[in-house]
Short mmCIF file of C-alpha atoms and ligand atoms in Angstrom, two decimals:
data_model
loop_
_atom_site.label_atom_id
_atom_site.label_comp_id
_atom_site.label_asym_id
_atom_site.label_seq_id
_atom_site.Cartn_x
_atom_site.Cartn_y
_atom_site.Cartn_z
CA UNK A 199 120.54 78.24 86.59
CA UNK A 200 117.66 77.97 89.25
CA UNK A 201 114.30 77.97 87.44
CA UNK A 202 112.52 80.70 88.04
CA UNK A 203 109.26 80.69 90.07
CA UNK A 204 106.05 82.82 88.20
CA UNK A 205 103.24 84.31 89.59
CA UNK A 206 100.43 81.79 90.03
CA UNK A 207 98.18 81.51 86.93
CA UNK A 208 95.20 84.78 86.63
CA UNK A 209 97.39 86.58 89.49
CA UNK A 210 98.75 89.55 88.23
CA UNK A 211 101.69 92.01 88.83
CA UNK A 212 101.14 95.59 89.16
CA UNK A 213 104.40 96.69 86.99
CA UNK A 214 105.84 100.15 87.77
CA UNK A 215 104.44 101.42 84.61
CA UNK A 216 101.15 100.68 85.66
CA UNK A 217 100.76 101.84 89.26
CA UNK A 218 100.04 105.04 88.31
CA UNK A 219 97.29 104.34 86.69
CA UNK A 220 95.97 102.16 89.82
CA UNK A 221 96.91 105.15 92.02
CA UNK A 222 94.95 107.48 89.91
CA UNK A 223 91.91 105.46 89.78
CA UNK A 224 91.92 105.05 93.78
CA UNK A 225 92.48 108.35 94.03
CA UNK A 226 89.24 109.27 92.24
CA UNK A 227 87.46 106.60 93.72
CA UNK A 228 88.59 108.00 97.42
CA UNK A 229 87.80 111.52 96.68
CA UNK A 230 84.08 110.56 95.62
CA UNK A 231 83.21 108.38 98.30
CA UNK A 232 84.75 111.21 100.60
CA UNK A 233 82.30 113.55 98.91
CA UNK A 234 79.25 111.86 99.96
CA UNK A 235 80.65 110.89 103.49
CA UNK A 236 80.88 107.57 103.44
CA UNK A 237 83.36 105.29 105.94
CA UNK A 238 85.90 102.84 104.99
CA UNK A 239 85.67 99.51 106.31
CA UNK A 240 88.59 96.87 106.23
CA UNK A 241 88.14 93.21 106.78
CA UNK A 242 90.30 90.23 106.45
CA UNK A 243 90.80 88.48 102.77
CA UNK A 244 90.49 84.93 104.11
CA UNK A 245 86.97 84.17 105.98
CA UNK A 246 85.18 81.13 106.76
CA UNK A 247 83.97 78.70 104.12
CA UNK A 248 79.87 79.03 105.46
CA UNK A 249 79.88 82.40 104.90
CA UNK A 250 80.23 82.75 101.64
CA UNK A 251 77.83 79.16 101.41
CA UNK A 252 74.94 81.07 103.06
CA UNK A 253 75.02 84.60 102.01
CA UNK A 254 76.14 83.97 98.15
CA UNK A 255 74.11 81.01 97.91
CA UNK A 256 74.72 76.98 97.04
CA UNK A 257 73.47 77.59 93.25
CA UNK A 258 75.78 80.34 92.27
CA UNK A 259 78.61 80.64 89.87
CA UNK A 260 80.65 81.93 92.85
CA UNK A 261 79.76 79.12 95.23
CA UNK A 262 79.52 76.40 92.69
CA UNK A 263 82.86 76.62 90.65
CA UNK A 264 84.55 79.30 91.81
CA UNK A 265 85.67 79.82 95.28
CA UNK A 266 89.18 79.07 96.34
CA UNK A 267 88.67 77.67 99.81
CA UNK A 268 91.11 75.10 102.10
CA UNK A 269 91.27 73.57 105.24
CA UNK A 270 94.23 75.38 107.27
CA UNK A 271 96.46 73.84 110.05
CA UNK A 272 93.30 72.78 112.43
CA UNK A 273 91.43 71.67 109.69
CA UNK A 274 88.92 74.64 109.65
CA UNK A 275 87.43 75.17 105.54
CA UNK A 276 88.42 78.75 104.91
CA UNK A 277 87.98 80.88 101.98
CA UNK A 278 89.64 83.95 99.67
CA UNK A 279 86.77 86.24 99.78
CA UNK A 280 85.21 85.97 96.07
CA UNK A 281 83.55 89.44 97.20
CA UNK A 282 83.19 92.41 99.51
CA UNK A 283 79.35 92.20 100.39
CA UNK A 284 79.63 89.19 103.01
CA UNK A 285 82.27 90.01 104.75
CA UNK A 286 80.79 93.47 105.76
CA UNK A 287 77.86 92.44 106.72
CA UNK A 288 79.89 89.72 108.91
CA UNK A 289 81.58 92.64 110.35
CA UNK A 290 79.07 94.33 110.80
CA UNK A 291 77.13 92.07 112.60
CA UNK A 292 80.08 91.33 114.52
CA UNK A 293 80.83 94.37 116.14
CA UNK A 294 77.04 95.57 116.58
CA UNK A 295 77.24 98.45 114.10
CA UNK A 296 74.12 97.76 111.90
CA UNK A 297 71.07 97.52 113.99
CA UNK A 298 68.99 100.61 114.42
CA UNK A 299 71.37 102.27 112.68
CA UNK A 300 72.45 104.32 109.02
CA UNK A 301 76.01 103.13 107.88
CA UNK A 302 77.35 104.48 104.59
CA UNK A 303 80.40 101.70 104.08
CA UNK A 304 82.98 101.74 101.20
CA UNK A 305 85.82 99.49 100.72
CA UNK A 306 88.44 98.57 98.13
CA UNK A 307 90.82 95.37 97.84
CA UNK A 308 91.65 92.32 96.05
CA UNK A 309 89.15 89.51 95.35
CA UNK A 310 89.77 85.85 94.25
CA UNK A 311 87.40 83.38 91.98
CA UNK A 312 88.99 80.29 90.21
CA UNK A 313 87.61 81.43 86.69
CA UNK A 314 89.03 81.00 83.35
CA UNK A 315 91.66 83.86 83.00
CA UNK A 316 90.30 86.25 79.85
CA UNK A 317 90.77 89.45 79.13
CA UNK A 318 89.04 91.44 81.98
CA UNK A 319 88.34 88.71 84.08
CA UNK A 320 91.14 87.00 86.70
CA UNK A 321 91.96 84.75 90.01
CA UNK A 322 92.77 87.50 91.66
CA UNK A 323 91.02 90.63 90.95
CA UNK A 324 90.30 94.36 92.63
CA UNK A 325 86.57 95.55 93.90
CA UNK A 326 85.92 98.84 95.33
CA UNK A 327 81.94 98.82 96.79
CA UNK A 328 79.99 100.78 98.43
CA UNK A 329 77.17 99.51 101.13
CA UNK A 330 74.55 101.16 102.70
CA UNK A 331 72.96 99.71 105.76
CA UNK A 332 69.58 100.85 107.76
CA UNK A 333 67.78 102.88 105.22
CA UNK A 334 64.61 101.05 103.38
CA UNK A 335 63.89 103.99 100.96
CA UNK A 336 64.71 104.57 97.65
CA UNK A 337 66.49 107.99 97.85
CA UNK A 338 69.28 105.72 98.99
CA UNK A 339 69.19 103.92 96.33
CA UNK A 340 69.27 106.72 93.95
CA UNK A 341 72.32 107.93 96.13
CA UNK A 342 74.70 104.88 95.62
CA UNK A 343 73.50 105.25 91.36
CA UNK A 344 74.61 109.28 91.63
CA UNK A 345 77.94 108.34 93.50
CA UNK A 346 78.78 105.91 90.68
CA UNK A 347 77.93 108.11 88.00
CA UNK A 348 80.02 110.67 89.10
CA UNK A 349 83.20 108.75 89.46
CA UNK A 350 82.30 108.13 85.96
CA UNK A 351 82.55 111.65 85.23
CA UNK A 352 85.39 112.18 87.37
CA UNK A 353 87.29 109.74 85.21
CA UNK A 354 85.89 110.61 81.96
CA UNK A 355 84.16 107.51 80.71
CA UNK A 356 80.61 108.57 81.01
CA UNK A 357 80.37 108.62 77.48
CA UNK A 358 81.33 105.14 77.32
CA UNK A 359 79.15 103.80 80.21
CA UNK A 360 75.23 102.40 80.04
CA UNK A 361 73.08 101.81 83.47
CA UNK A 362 70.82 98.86 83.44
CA UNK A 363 68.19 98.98 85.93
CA UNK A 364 65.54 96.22 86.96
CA UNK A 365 63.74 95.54 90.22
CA UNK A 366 63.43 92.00 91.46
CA UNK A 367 60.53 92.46 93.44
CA UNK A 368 60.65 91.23 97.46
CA UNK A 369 61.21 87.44 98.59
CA UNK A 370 57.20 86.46 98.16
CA UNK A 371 56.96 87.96 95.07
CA UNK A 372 59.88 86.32 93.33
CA UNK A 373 58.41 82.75 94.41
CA UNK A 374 55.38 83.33 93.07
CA UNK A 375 57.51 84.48 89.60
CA UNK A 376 59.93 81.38 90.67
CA UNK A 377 56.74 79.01 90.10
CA UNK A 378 54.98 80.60 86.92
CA UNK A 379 59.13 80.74 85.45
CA UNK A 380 59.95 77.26 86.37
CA UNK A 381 56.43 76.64 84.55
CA UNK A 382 57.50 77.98 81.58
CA UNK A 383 60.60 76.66 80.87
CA UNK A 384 59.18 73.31 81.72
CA UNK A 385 57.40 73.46 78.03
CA UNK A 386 60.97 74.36 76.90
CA UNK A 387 63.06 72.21 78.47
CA UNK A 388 64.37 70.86 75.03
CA UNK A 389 66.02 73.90 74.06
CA UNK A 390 67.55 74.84 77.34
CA UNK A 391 71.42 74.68 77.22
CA UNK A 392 72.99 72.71 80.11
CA UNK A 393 73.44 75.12 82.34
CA UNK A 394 70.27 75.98 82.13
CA UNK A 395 68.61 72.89 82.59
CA UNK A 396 70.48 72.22 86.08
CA UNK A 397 69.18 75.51 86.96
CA UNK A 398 65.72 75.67 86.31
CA UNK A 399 64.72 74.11 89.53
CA UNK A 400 67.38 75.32 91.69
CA UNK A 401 68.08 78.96 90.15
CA UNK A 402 65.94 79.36 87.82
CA UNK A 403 65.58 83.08 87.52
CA UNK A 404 69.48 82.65 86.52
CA UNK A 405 68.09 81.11 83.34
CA UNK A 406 67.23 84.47 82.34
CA UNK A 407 70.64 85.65 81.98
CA UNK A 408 71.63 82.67 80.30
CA UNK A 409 74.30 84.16 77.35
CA UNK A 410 72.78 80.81 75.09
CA UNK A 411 71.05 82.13 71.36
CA UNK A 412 68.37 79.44 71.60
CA UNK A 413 67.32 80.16 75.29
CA UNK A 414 67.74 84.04 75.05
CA UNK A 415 65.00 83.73 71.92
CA UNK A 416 62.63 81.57 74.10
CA UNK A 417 62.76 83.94 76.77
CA UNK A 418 61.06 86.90 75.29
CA UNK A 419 57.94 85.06 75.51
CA UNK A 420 58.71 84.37 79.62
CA UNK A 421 56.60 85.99 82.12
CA UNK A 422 57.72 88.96 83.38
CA UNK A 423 58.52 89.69 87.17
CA UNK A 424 57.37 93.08 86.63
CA UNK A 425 53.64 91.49 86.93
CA UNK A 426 54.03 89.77 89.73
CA UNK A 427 55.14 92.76 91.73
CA UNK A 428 52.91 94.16 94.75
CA UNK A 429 52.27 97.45 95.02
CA UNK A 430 55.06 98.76 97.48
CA UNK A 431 57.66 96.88 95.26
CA UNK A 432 56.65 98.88 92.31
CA UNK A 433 56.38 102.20 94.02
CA UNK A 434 60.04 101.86 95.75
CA UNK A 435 61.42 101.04 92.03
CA UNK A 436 59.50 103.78 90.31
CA UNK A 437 60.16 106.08 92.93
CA UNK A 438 64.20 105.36 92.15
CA UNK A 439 63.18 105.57 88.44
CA UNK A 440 61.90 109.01 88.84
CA UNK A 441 65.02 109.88 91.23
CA UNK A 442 67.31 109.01 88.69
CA UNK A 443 64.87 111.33 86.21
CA UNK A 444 65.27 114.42 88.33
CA UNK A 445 68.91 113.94 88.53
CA UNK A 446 69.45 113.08 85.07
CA UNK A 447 70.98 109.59 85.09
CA UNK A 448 69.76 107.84 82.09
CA UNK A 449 69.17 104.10 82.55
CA UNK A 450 67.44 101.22 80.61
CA UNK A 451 65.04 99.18 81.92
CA UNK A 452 66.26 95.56 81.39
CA UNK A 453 64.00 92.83 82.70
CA UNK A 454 66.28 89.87 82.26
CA UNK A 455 69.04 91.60 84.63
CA UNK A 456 68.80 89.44 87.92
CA UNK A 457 72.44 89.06 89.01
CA UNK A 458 74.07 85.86 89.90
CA UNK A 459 73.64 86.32 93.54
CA UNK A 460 71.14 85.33 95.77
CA UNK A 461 70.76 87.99 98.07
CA UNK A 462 69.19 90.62 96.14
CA UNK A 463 65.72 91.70 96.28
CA UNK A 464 64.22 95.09 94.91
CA UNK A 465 66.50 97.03 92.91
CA UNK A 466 69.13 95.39 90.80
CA UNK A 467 71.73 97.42 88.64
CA UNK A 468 74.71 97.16 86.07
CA UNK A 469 76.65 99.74 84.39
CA UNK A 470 77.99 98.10 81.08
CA UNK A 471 80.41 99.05 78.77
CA UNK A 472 80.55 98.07 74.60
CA UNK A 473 84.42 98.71 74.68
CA UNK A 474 85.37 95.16 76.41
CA UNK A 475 84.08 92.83 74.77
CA UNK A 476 82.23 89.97 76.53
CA UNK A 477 83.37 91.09 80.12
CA UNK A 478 81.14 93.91 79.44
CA UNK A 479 80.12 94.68 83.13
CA UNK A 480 82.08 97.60 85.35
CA UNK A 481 80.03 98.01 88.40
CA UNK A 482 77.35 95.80 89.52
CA UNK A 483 74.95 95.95 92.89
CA UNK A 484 71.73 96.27 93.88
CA UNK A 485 69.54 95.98 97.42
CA UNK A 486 69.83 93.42 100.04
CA UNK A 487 67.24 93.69 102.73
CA UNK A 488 67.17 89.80 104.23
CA UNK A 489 71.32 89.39 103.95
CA UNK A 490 72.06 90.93 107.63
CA UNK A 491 68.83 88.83 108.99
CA UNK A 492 69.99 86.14 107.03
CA UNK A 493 73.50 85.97 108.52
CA UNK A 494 72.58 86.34 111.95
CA UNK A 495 71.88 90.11 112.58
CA UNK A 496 68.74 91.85 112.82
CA UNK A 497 66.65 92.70 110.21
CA UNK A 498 68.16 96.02 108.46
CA UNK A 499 67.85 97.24 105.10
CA UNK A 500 70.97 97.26 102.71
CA UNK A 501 72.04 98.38 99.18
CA UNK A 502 75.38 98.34 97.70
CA UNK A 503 77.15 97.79 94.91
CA UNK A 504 80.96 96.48 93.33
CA UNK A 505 83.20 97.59 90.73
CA UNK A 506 85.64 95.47 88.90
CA UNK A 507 89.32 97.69 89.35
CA UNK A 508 90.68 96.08 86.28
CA UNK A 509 88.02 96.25 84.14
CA UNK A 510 87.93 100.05 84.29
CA UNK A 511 91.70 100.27 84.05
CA UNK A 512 91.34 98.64 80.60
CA UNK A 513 88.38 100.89 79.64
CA UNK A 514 90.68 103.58 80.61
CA UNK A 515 94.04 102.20 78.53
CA UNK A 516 91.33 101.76 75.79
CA UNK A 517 90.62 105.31 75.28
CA UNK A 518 93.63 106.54 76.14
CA UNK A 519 92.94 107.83 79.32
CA UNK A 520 95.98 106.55 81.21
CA UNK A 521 98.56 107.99 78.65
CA UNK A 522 100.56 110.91 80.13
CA UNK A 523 99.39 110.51 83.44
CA UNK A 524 102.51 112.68 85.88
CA UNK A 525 105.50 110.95 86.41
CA UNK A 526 106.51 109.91 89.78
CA UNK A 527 109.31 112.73 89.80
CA UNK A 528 109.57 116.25 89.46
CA UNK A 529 112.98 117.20 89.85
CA UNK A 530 115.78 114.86 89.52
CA UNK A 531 118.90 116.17 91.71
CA UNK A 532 122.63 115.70 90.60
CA UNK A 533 125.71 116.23 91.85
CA UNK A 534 128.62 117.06 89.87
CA UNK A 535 131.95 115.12 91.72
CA UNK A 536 131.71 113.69 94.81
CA UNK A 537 132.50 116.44 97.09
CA UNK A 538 129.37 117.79 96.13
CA UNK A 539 127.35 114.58 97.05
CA UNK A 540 126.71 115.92 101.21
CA UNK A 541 125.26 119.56 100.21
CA UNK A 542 123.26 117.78 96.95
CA UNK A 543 121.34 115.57 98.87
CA UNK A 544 121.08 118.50 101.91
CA UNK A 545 119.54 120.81 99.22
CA UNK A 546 117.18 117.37 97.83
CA UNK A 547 115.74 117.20 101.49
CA UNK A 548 115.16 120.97 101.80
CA UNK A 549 113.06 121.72 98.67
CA UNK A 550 111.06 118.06 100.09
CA UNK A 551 110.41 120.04 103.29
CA UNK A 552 109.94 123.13 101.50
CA UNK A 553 107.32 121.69 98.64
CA UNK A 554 105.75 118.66 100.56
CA UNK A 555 103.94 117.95 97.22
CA UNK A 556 106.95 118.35 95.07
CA UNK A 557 108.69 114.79 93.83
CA UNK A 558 112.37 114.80 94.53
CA UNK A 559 114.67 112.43 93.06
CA UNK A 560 118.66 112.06 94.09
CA UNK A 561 120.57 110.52 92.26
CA UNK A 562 123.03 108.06 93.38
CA UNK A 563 125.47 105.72 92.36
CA UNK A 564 127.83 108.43 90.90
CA UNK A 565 129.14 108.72 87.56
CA UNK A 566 129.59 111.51 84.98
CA UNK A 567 127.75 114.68 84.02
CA UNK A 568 126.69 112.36 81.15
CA UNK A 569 125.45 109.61 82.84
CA UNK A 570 123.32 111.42 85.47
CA UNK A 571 121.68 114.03 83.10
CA UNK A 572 120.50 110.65 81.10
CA UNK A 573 119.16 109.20 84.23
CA UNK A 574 117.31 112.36 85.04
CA UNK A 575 115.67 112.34 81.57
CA UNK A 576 114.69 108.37 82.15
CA UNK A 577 112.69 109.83 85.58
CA UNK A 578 110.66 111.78 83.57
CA UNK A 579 111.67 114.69 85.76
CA UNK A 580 110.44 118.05 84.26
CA UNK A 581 113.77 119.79 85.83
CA UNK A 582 117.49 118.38 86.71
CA UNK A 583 119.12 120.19 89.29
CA UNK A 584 122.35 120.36 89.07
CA UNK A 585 124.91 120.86 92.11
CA UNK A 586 128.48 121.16 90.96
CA UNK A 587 131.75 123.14 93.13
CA UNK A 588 130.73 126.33 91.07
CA UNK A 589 127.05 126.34 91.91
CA UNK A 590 127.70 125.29 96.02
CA UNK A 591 130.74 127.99 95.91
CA UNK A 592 128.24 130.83 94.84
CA UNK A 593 125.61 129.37 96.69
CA UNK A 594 123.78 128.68 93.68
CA UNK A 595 121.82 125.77 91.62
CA UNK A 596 121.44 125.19 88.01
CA UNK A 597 118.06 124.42 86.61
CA UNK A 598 118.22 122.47 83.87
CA UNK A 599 114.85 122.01 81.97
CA UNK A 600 114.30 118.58 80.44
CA UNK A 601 111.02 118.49 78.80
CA UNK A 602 111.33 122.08 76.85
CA UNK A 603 113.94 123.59 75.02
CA UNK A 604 114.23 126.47 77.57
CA UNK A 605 117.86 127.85 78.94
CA UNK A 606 119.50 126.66 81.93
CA UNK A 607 119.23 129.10 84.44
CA UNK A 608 121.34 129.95 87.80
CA UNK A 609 119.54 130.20 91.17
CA UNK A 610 120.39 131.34 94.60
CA UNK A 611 119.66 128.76 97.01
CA UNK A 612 117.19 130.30 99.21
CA UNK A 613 115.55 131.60 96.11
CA UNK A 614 115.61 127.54 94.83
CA UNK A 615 112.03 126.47 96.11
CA UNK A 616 110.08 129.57 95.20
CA UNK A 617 111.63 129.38 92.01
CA UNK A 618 110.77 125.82 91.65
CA UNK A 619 107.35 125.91 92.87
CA UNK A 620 106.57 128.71 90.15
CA UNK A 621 108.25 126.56 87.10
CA UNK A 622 106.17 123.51 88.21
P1 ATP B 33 80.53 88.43 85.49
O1 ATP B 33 79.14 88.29 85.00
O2 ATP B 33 81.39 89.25 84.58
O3 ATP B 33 81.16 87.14 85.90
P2 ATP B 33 79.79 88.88 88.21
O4 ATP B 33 78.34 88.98 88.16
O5 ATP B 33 80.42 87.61 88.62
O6 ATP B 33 80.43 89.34 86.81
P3 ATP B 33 80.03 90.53 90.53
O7 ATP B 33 80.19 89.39 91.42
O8 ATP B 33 78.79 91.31 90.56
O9 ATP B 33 80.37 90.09 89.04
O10 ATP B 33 81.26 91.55 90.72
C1 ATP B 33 81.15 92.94 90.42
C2 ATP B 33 82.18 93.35 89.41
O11 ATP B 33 83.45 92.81 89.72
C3 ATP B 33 81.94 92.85 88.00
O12 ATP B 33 81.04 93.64 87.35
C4 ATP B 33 83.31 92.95 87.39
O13 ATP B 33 83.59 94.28 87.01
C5 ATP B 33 84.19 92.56 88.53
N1 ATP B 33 84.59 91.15 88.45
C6 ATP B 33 83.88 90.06 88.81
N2 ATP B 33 84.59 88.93 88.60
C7 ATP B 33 85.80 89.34 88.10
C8 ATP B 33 86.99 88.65 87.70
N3 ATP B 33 87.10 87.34 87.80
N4 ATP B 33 88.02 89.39 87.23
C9 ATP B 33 87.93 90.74 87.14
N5 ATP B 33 86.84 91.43 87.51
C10 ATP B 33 85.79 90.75 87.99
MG1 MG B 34 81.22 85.98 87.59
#
């Protein structure tokens, strides 16, 4: 036999059985962006190599270890975006829609870093984000933290979500920090993990993250960025703080949140969850202000965040949130002999243009009164119809139920799709 070829390594399928769960979730997420009026933007999954080099930046997990990028056929370095962020402001540059102007962006697609495959964490992965360009204030900010928290609530997990909240002050005001950090773990070096020592001079504020025992317990003595802050730095980030208050988002403050990318400045979020384990983080973001500037366009204020798809499908199968979600059929439709087959599949199409919403199976392939009433239970069908010389010569269709012990009943035809739409 030919060996079979599998799916490259941290790729997944989407089986059957789990699509529904994927369509639910971007379902929700599509209704609550929709409810705050933002626009979906599309752009390609493969862009060039620099982009990612100079928005992302050199020192970064992303840009470091984990990009998957080539040279195609005339030897140009491309990349599989490793995010959404770049690529929109690209666009967006691109086609002159950010200058001067408000955009409230969403989008939602696959993503690829070359990570260690782990529970919650893949090659090829799913973001939906959300980014705001051309307004400087924090009620924005606020706004993209409310729209998050209500698709939490939408899909039932607020319970089992915490927001995380720092500010990481504006370009000047992080070098400053940068010098008195990179100070300070100079009289540590010794018990900085490797990581950490490449970092200090290049990244240093990504020491602060670092997930290493020995460094963490250094670092409570570290300087804080929160002192080095000017004044309209600490009045956009306790403005959001009291935003957040009036609308009754909870949040902690958590000064060692800075994100492993280098465009932020200002605000800085994460919602975590405890039900994951170690790939703890659902939705990530913060503000942006230099990126457009940065990559070419004029200076305009940005916020946005991401959201890792699979990570809140497993919080989801975790609490049981995805069990008995409605199967892709409502009503599976037989036909007894095969005489019956034409009018079966007439009377299928007319309760589809009847009930637009309605799922209509047909069966096919033929066989026994046996056979199809066992493939109508396997569609998860609540209702077999079933269309027999009996039923078409009195013009009528028996309803089977298949999910309650309820009787059979006989229906006119014209009487089928009122009937139906009141069982459903
Ligand atoms: P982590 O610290 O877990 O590596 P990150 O800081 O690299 O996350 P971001 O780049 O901010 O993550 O991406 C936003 C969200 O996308 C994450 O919070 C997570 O939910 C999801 N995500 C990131 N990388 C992966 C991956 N390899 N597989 C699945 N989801 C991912
Ligand atoms: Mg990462």
């Amino acid at each position: 036999m030919a060996k079979q070829i599998q799916a490259i390594r941290g790729m997944n399928d989407a089986l059957p059985t789990q699509t529904p769960a994927w369509q639910k979730l971007e379902a929700v997420i599509r209704s609550s962006v929709s409810a705050y009026g933002y626009s979906e933007i599309r752009t390609p999954i493969v862009e060039s190599t620099d982009l990612f080099k100079r928005s992302i930046g050199e020192v970064t997990d992303i840009v470091e270890k984990e990009m998957y990028t080539f040279d195609d056929r005339n030897g140009d370095s491309l990349t599989l975006r490793p995010e959404g962020t770049a690529s929109t402001v690209r666009a967006g540059n691109e086609h002159g829609l950010l200058y001067n102007q408000e955009q409230r962006l969403w989008y939602m697609g696959p993503m690829f870093r070359h990570e260690r495959p782990q529970k919650g964490r893949y090659r090829q992965f799913h973001q939906f984000g959300v980014e705001v360009y051309g307004i400087a204030t924090a009620d924005i900010d606020a706004e993209v933290l409310m729209l998050s928290a209500r698709l939490w609530e939408q899909l039932g997990i607020s319970e089992h979500v915490t927001l995380e909240l720092n500010t990481l002050g504006d370009p000047k005001e992080r070098a400053a920090y940068r010098e008195a950090l990179i100070a300070f773990l100079e009289q540590h070096k010794d018990v900085l993990d490797e990581d950490s020592q490449r970092r200090m001079y290049s990244n240093p504020l990504r020491v602060l993250d670092s997930k290493d025992r020995n460094v963490q317990a250094i670092l409570k003595d570290a300087p804080a960025l929160m002192d080095y802050l000017g004044e309209e730095s600490k009045t956009h980030f306790s403005t959001l703080c009291e935003l957040l208050d009036a609308v009754g988002i909870q949040y902690t403050i958590n000064p060692r949140l800075v994100r492993g990318l280098d465009y932020y400045n200002r605000t800085v979020f994460e919602w975590v969850t405890t039900s994951l384990g170690s790939q703890g983080t659902v939705l990530a973001g913060g503000r942006y202000d230099g990126l457009v500037g940065q990559l070419g366009g004029k200076d305009t204020p940005a916020v946005g965040f991401a959201m890792g798809l699979e990570r809140i499908i497993l919080l989801l199968d975790t609490l049981g949130l995805n069990d008995n979600l409605p199967s892709e059929v409502d009503v599976y439709v037989t036909a007894m002999g095969e005489q019956c087959i034409p009018e079966a599949i007439k009377i299928a199409q007319e309760l589809r243009n009847a009930l637009p919403t309605l799922k209509v199976m047909s069966h096919c392939g033929g066989g026994n009164f046996k056979k199809q009433m066992k493939r109508a239970d396997r569609s998860g069908a609540q209702f077999a119809l079933i269309i027999g010389e009996n039923e078409l010569n009195n013009n009528q269709v028996a309803v089977k139920p298949l999910r309650e012990n309820n009787e059979q009943q006989l229906v006119a035809r014209e009487q089928l799709a009122t009937t139906i739409a009141e069982l459903i």
